[in-house]
PDB file of C-alpha atoms in Angstrom:
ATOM      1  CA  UNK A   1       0.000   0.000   0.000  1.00 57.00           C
ATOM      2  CA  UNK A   2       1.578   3.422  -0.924  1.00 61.00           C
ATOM      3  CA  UNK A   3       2.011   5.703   1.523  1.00 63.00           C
ATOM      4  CA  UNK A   4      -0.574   8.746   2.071  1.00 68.00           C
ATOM      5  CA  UNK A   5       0.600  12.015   0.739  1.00 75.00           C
ATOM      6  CA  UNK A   6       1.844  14.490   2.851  1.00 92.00           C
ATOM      7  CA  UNK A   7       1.642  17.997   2.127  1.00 96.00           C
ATOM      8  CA  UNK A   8       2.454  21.248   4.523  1.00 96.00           C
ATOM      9  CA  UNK A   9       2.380  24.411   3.484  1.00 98.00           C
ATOM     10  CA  UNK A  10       4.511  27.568   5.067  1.00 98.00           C
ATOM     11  CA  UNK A  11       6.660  30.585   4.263  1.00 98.00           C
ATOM     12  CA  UNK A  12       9.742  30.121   1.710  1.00 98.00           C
ATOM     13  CA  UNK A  13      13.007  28.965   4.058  1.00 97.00           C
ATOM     14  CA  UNK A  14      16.361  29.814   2.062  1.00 95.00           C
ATOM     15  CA  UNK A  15      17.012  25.407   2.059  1.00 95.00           C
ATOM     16  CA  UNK A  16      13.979  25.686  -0.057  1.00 96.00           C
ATOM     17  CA  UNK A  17      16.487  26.223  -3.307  1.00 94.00           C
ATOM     18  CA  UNK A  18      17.881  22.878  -2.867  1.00 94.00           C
ATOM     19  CA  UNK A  19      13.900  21.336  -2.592  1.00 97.00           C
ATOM     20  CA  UNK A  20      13.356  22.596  -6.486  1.00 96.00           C
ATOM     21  CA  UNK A  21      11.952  25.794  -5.879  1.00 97.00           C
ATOM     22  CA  UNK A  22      13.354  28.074  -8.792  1.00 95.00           C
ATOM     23  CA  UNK A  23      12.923  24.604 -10.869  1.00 95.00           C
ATOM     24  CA  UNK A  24       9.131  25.277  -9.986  1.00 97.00           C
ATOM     25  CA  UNK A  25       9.335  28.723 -10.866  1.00 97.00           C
ATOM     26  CA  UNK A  26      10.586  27.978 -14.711  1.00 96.00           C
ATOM     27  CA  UNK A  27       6.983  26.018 -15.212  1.00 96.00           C
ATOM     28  CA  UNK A  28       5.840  29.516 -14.996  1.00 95.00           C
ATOM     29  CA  UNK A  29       8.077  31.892 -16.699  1.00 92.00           C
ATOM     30  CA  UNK A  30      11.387  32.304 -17.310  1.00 89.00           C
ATOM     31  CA  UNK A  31      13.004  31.518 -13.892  1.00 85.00           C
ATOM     32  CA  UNK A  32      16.790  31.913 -15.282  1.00 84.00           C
ATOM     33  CA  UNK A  33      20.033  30.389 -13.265  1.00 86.00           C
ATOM     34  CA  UNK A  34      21.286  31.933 -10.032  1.00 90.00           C
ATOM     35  CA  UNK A  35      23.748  31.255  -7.695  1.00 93.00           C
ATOM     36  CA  UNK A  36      23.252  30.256  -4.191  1.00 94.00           C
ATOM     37  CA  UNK A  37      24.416  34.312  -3.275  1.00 95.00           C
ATOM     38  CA  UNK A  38      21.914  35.432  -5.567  1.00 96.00           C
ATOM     39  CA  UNK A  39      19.062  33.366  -4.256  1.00 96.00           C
ATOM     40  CA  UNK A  40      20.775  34.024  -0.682  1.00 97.00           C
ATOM     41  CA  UNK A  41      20.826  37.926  -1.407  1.00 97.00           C
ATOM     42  CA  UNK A  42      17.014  37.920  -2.884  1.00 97.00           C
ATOM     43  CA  UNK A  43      15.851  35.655   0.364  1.00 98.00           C
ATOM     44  CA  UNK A  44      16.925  38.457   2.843  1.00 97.00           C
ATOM     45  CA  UNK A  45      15.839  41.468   0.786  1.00 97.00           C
ATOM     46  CA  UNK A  46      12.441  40.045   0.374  1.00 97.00           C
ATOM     47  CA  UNK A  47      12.592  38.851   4.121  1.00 97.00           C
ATOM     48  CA  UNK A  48      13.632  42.223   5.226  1.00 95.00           C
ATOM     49  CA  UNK A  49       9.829  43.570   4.076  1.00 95.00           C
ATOM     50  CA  UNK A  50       8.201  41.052   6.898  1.00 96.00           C
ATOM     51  CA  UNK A  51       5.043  40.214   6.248  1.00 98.00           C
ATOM     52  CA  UNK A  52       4.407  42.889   3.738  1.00 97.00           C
ATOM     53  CA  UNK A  53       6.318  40.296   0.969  1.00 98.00           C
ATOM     54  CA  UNK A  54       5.236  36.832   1.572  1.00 98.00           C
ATOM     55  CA  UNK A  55       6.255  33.948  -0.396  1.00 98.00           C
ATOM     56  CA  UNK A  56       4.649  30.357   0.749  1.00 98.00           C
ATOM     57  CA  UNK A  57       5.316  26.812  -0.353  1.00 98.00           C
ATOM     58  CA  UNK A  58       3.800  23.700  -0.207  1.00 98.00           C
ATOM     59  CA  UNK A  59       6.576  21.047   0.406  1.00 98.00           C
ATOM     60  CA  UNK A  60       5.675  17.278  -0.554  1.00 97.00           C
ATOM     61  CA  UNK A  61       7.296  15.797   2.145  1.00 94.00           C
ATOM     62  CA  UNK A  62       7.840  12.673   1.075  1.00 93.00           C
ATOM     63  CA  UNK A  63      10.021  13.613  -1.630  1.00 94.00           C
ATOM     64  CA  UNK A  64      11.109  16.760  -0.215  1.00 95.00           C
ATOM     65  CA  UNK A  65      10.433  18.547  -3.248  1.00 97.00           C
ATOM     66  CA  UNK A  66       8.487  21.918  -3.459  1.00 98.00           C
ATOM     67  CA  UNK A  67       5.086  21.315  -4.868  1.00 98.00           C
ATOM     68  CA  UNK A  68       3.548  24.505  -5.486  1.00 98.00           C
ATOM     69  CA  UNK A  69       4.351  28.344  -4.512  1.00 98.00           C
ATOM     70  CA  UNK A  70       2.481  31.847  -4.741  1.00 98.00           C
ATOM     71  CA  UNK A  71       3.519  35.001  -3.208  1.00 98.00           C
ATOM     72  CA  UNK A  72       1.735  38.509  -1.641  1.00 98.00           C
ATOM     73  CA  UNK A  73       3.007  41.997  -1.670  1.00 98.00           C
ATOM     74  CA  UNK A  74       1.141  44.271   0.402  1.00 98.00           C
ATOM     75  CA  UNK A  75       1.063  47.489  -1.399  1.00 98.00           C
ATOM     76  CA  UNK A  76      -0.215  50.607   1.519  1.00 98.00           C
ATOM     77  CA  UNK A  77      -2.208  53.285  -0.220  1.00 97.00           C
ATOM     78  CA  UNK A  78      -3.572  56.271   0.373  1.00 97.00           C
ATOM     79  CA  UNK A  79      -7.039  55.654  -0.509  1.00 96.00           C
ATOM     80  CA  UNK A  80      -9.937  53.884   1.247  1.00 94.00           C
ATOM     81  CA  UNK A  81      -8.723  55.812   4.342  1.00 93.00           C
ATOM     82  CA  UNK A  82      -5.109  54.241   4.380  1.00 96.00           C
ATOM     83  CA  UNK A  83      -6.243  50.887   2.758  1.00 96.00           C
ATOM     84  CA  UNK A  84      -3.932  48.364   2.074  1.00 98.00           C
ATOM     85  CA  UNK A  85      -4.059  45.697  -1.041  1.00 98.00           C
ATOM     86  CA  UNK A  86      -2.897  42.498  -1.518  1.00 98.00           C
ATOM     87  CA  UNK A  87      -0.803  41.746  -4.870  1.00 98.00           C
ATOM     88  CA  UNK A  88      -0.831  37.907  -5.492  1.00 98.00           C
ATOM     89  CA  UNK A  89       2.060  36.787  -7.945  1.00 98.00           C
ATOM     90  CA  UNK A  90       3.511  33.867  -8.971  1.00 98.00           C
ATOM     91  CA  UNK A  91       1.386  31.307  -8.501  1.00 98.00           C
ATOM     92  CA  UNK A  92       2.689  27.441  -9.728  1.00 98.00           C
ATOM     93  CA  UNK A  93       1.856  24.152  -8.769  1.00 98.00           C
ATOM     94  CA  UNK A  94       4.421  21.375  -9.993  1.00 97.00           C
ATOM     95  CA  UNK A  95       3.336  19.626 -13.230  1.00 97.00           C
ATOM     96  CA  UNK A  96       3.803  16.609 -11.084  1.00 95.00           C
ATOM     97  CA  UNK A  97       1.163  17.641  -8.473  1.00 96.00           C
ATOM     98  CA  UNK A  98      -1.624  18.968 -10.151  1.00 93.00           C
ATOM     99  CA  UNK A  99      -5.067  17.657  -9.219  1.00 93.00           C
ATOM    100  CA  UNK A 100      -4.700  17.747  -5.695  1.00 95.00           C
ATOM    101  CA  UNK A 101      -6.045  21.365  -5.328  1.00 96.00           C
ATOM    102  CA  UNK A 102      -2.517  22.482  -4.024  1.00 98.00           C
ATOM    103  CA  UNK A 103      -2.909  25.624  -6.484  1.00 98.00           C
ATOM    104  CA  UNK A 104      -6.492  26.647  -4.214  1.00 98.00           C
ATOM    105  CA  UNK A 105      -4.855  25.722  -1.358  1.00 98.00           C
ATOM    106  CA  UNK A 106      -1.690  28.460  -2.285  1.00 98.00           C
ATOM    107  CA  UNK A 107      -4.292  31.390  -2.773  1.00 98.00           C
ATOM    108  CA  UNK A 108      -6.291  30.679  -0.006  1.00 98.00           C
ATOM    109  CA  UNK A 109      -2.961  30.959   2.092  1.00 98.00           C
ATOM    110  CA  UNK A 110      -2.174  34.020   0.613  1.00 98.00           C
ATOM    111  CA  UNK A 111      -5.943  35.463   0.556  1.00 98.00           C
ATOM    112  CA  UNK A 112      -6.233  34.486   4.505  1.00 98.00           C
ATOM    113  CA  UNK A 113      -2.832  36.540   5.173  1.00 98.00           C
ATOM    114  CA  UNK A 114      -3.870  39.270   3.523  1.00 98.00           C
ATOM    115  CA  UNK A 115      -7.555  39.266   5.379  1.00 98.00           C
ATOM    116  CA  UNK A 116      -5.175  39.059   8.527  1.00 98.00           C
ATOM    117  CA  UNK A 117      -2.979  42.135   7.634  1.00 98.00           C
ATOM    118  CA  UNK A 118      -6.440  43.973   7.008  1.00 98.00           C
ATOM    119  CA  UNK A 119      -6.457  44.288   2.988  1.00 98.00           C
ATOM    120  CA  UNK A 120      -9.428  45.370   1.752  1.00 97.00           C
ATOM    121  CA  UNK A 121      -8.964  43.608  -1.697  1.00 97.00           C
ATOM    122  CA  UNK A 122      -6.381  41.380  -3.464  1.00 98.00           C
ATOM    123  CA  UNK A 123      -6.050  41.071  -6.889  1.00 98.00           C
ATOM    124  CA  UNK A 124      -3.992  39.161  -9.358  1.00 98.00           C
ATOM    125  CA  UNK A 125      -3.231  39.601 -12.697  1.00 98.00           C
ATOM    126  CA  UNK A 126      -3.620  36.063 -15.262  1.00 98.00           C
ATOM    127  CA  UNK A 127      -4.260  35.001 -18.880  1.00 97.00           C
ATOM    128  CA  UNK A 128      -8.015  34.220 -19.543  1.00 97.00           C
ATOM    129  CA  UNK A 129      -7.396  30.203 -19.582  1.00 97.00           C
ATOM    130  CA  UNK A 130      -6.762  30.940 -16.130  1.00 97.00           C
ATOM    131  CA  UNK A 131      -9.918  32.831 -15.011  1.00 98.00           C
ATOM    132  CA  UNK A 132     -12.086  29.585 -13.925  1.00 97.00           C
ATOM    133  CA  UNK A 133      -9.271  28.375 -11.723  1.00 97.00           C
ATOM    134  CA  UNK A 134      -9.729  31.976  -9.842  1.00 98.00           C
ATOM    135  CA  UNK A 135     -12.961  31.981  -9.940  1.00 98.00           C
ATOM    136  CA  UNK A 136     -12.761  28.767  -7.685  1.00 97.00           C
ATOM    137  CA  UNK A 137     -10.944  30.637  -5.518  1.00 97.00           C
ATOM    138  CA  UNK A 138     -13.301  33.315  -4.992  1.00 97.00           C
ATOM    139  CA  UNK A 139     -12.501  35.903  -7.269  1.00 98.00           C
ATOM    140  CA  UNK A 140     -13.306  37.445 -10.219  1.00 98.00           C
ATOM    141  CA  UNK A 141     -13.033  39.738 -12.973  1.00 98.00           C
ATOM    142  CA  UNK A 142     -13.029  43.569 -13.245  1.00 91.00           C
ATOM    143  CA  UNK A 143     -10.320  44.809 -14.980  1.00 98.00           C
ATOM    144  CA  UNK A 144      -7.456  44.284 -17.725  1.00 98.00           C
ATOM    145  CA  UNK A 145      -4.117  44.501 -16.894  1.00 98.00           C
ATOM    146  CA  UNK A 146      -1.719  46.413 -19.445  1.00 98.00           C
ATOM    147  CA  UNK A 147       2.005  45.716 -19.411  1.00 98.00           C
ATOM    148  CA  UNK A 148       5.171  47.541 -20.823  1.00 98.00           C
ATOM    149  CA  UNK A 149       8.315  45.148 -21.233  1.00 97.00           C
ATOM    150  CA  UNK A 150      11.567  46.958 -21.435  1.00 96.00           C
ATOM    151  CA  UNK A 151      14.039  44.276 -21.792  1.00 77.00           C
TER     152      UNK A 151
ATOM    153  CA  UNK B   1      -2.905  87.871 -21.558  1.00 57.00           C
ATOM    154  CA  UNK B   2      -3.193  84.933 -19.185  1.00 61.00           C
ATOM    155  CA  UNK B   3      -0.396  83.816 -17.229  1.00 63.00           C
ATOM    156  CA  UNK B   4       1.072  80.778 -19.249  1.00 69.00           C
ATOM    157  CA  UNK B   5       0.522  77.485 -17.270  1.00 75.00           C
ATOM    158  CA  UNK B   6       3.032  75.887 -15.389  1.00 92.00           C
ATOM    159  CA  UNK B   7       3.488  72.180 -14.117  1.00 96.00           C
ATOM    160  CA  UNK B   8       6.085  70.472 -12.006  1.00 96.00           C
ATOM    161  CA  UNK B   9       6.068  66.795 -11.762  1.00 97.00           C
ATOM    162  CA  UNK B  10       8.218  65.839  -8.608  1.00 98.00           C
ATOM    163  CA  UNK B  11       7.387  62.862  -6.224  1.00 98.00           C
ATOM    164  CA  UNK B  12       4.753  63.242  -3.358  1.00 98.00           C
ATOM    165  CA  UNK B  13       5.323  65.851  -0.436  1.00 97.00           C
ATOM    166  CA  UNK B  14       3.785  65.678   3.214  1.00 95.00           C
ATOM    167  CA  UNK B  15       2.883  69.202   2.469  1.00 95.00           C
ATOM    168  CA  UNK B  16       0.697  68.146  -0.552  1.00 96.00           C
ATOM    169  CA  UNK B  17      -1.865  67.180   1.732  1.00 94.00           C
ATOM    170  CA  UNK B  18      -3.006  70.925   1.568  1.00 94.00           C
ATOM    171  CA  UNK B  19      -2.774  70.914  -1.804  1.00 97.00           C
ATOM    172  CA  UNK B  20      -6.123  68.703  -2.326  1.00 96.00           C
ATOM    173  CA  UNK B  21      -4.366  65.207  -2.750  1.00 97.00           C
ATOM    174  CA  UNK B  22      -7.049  63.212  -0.726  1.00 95.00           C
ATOM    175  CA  UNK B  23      -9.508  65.276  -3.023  1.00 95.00           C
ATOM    176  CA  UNK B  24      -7.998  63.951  -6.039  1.00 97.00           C
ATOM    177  CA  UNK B  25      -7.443  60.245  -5.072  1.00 97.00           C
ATOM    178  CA  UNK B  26     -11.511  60.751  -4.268  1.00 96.00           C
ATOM    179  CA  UNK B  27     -12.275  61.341  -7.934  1.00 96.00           C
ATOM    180  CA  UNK B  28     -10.266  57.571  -8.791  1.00 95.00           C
ATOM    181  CA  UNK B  29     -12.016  56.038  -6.166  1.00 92.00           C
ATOM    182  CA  UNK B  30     -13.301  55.895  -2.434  1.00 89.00           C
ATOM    183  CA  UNK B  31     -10.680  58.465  -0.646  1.00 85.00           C
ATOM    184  CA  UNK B  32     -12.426  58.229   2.740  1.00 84.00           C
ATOM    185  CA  UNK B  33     -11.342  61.014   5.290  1.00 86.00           C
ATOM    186  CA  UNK B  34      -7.894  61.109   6.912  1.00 90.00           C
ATOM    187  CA  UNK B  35      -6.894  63.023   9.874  1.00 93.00           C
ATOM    188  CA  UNK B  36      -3.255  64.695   9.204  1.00 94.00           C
ATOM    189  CA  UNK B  37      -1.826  61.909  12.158  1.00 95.00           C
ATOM    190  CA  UNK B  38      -3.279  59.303   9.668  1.00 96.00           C
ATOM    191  CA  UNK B  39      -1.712  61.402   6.513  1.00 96.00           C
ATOM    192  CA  UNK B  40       1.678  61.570   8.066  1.00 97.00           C
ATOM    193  CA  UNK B  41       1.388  58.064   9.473  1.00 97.00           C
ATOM    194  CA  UNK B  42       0.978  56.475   5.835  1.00 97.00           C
ATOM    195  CA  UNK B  43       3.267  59.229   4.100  1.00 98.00           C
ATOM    196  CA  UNK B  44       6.625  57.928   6.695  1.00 97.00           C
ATOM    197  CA  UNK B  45       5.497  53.891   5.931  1.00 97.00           C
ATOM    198  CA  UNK B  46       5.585  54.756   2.464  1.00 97.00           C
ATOM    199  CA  UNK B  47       8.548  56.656   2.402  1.00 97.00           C
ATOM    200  CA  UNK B  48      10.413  54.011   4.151  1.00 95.00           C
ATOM    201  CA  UNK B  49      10.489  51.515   0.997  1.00 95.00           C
ATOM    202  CA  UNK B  50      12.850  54.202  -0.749  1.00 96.00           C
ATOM    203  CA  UNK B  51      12.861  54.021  -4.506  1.00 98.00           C
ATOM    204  CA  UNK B  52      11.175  50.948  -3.924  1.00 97.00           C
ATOM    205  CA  UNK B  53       7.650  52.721  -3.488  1.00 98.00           C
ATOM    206  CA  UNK B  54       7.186  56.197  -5.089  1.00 98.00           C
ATOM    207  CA  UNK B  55       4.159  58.618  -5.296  1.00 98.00           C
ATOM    208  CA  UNK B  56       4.520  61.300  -7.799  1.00 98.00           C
ATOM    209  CA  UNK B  57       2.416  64.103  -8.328  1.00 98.00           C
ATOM    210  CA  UNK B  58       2.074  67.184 -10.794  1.00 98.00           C
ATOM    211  CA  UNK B  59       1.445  70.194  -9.200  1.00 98.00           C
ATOM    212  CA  UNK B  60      -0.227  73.369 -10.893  1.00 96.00           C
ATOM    213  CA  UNK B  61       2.378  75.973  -9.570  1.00 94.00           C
ATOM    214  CA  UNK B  62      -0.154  79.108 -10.437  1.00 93.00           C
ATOM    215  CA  UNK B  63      -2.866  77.626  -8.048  1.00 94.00           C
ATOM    216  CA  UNK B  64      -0.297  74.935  -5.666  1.00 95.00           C
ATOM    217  CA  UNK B  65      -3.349  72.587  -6.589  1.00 96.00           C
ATOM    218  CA  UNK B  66      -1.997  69.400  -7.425  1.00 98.00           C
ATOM    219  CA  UNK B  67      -3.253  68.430 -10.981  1.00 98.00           C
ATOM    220  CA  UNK B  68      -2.227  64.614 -11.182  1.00 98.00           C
ATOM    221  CA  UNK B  69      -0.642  62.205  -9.308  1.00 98.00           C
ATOM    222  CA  UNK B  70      -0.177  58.021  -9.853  1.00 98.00           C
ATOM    223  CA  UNK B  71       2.539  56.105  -8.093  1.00 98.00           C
ATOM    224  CA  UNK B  72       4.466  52.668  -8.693  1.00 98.00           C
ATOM    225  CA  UNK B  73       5.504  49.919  -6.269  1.00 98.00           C
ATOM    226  CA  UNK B  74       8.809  47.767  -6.957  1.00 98.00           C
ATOM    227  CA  UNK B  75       8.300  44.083  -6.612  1.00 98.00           C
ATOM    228  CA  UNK B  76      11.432  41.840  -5.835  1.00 98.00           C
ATOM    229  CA  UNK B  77      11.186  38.882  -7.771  1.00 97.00           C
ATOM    230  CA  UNK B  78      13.193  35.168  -8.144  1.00 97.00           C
ATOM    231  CA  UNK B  79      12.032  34.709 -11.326  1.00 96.00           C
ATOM    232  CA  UNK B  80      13.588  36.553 -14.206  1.00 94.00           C
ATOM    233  CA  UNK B  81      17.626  35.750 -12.422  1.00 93.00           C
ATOM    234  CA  UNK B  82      15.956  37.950  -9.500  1.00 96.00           C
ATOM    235  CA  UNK B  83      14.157  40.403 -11.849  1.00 96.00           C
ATOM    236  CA  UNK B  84      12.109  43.554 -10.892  1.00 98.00           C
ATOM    237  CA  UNK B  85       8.814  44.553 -11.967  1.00 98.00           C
ATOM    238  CA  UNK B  86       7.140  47.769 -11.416  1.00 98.00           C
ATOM    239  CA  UNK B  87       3.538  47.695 -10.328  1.00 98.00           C
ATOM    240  CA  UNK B  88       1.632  51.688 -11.357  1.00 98.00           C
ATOM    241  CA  UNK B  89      -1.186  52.112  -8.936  1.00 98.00           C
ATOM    242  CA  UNK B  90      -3.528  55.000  -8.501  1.00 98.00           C
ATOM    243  CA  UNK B  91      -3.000  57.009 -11.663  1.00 98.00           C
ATOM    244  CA  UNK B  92      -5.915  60.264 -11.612  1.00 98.00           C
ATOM    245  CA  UNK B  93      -5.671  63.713 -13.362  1.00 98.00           C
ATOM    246  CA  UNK B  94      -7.983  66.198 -11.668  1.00 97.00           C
ATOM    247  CA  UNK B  95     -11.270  67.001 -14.147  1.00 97.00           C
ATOM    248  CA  UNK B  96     -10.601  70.625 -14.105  1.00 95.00           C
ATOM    249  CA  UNK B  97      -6.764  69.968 -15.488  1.00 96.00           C
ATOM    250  CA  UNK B  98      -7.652  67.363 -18.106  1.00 93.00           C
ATOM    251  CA  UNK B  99      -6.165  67.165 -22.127  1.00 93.00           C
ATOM    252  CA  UNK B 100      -2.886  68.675 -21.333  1.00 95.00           C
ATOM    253  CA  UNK B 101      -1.451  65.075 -21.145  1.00 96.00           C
ATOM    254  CA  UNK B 102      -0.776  65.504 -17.569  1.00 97.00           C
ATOM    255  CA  UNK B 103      -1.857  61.616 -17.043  1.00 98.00           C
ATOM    256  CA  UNK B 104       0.932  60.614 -19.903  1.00 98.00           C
ATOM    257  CA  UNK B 105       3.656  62.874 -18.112  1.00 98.00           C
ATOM    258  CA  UNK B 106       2.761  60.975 -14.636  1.00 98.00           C
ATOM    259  CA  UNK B 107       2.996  56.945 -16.523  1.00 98.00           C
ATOM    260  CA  UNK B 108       6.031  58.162 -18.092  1.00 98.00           C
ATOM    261  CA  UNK B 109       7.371  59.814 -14.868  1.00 98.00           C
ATOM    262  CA  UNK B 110       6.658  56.507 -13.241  1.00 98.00           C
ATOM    263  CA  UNK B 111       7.797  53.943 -16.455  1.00 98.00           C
ATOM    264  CA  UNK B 112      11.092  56.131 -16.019  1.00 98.00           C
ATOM    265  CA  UNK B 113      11.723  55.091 -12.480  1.00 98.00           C
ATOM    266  CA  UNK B 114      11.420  51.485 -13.017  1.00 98.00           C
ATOM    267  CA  UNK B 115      13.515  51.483 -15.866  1.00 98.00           C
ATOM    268  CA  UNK B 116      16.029  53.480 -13.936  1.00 98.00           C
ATOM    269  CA  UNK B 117      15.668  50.760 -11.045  1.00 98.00           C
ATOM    270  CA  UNK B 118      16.215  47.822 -13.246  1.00 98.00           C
ATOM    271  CA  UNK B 119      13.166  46.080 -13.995  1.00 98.00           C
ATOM    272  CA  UNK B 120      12.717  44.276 -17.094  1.00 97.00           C
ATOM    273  CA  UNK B 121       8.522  45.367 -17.181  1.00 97.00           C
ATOM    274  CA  UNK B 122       5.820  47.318 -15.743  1.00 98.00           C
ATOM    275  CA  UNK B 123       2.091  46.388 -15.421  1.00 98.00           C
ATOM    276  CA  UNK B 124      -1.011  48.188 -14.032  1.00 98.00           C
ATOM    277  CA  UNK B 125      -4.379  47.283 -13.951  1.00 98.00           C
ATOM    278  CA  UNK B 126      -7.192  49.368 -15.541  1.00 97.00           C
ATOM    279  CA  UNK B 127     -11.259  49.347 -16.736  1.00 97.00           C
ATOM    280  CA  UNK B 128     -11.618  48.569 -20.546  1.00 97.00           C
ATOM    281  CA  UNK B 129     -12.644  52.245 -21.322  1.00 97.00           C
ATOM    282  CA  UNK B 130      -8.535  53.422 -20.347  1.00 97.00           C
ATOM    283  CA  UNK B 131      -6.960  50.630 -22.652  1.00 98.00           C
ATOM    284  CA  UNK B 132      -6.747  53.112 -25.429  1.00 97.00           C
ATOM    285  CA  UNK B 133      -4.952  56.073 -23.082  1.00 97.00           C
ATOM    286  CA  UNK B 134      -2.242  53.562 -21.622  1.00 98.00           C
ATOM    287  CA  UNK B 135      -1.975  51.895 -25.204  1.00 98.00           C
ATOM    288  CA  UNK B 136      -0.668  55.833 -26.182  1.00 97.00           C
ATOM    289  CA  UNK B 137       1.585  55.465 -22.805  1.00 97.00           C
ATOM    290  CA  UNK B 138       3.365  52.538 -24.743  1.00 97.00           C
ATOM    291  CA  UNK B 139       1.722  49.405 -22.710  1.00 98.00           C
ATOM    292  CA  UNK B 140      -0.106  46.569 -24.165  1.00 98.00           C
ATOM    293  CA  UNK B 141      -2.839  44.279 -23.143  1.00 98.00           C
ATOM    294  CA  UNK B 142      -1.991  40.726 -22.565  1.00 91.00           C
ATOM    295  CA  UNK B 143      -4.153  39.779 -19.530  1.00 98.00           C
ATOM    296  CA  UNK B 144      -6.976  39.916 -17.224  1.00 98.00           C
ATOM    297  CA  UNK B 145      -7.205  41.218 -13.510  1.00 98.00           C
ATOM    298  CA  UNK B 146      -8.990  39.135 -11.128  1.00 98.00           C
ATOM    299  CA  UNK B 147     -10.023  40.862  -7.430  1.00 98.00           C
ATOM    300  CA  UNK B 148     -11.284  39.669  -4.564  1.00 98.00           C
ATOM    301  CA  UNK B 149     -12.917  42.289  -1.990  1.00 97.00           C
ATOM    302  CA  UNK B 150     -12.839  41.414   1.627  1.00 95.00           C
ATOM    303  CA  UNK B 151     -14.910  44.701   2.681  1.00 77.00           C
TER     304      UNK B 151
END
């Protein structure tokens, strides 16, 4: 009988480069090489914003291997009387580990964080194919998003 | 012979409070009312993040109204060999000062900085009706914003 599968989700530790996590990443976009200073040097300067930059995992643990990942900025405005907003990025679940509803399970991490820091919205930008998926989640659609690549 | 018109784009001020910035955020969206504790409060947590969080505005120096404002976050990223990308939130050009291309100056103002700070894009999220206007700023359309209110 295999064994049960054991997932646990929590913030990004700096081992987590060695569990796959910028492997992870390149399912998504272009995740490029770094070196262990690099990742090392991005780790603390994300870090250093608390929990205004979150990054969470979900670690299989019986492979050890990262299974899925999403992140939250917290961006502090102005309006809505000093409102704050939660910007979701980067969310990937492991071609390996999709239909386990680890991808739901990353934004509703992220979703209940920001609910705890006292967002009054969080939004996310996607391609249309992914719309349902969010929708699932609880969210929906208002806007476009426009873009400007410079390199 | 009226006085010709004269507009300085520099980044946000704790003085520009007086100078009808709440009023202005109110006619993007729900401002709500601030006390200047509040103001001063949000102004220092911004100001903290550096280049990493800036709030321009353009202020008409015949009336020391300010005429337009919009400001950009910098997100810290693995992906991309530990790329940048600038987020442009709360872009608004009073009604009284529109078609002078104030709301161009401000995206460019704010594309400018991100360039200047390394990232390789920028992205914002607008209604359908402003596609055309940031099209003119130079960004394209290439996906959808999904939102979630909490309140």
């Amino acid at each position: 009988m295999a064994e049960p599968e054991t997932f646990k989700i929590r913030r990004l530790e700096i081992s987590d480069k060695r569990k796959g996590f910028i492997e992870l990443l390149g399912q998504l976009t272009v995740a490029g090489s770094l070196t262990d200073e690099e990742f090392d040097g991005r780790f603390e300067e994300i870090s250093s914003y608390g929990d205004d930059h979150v990054i969470c995992v979900i670690e299989d643990e019986a492979s050890g291997k990262i299974a899925a990942t999403g992140s939250v900025m917290i961006e502090k405005k102005f309006v809505r009387s000093c409102g704050k907003v939660g910007h979701i990025e980067d969310v990937v679940v492991d071609s390996g580990f999709r239909g386990k509803q680890l991808g739901k399970t990353v934004v509703e991490f992220l979703m209940d964080h920001c609910k705890s820091m006292g967002c009054y919205k969080v939004i996310l930008d996607c391609s249309v194919e992914k719309r349902s998926f969010y929708e699932k989640c609880g969210l929906t659609n208002k806007a476009i998003q426009m873009s400007n690549y410079f390199a």
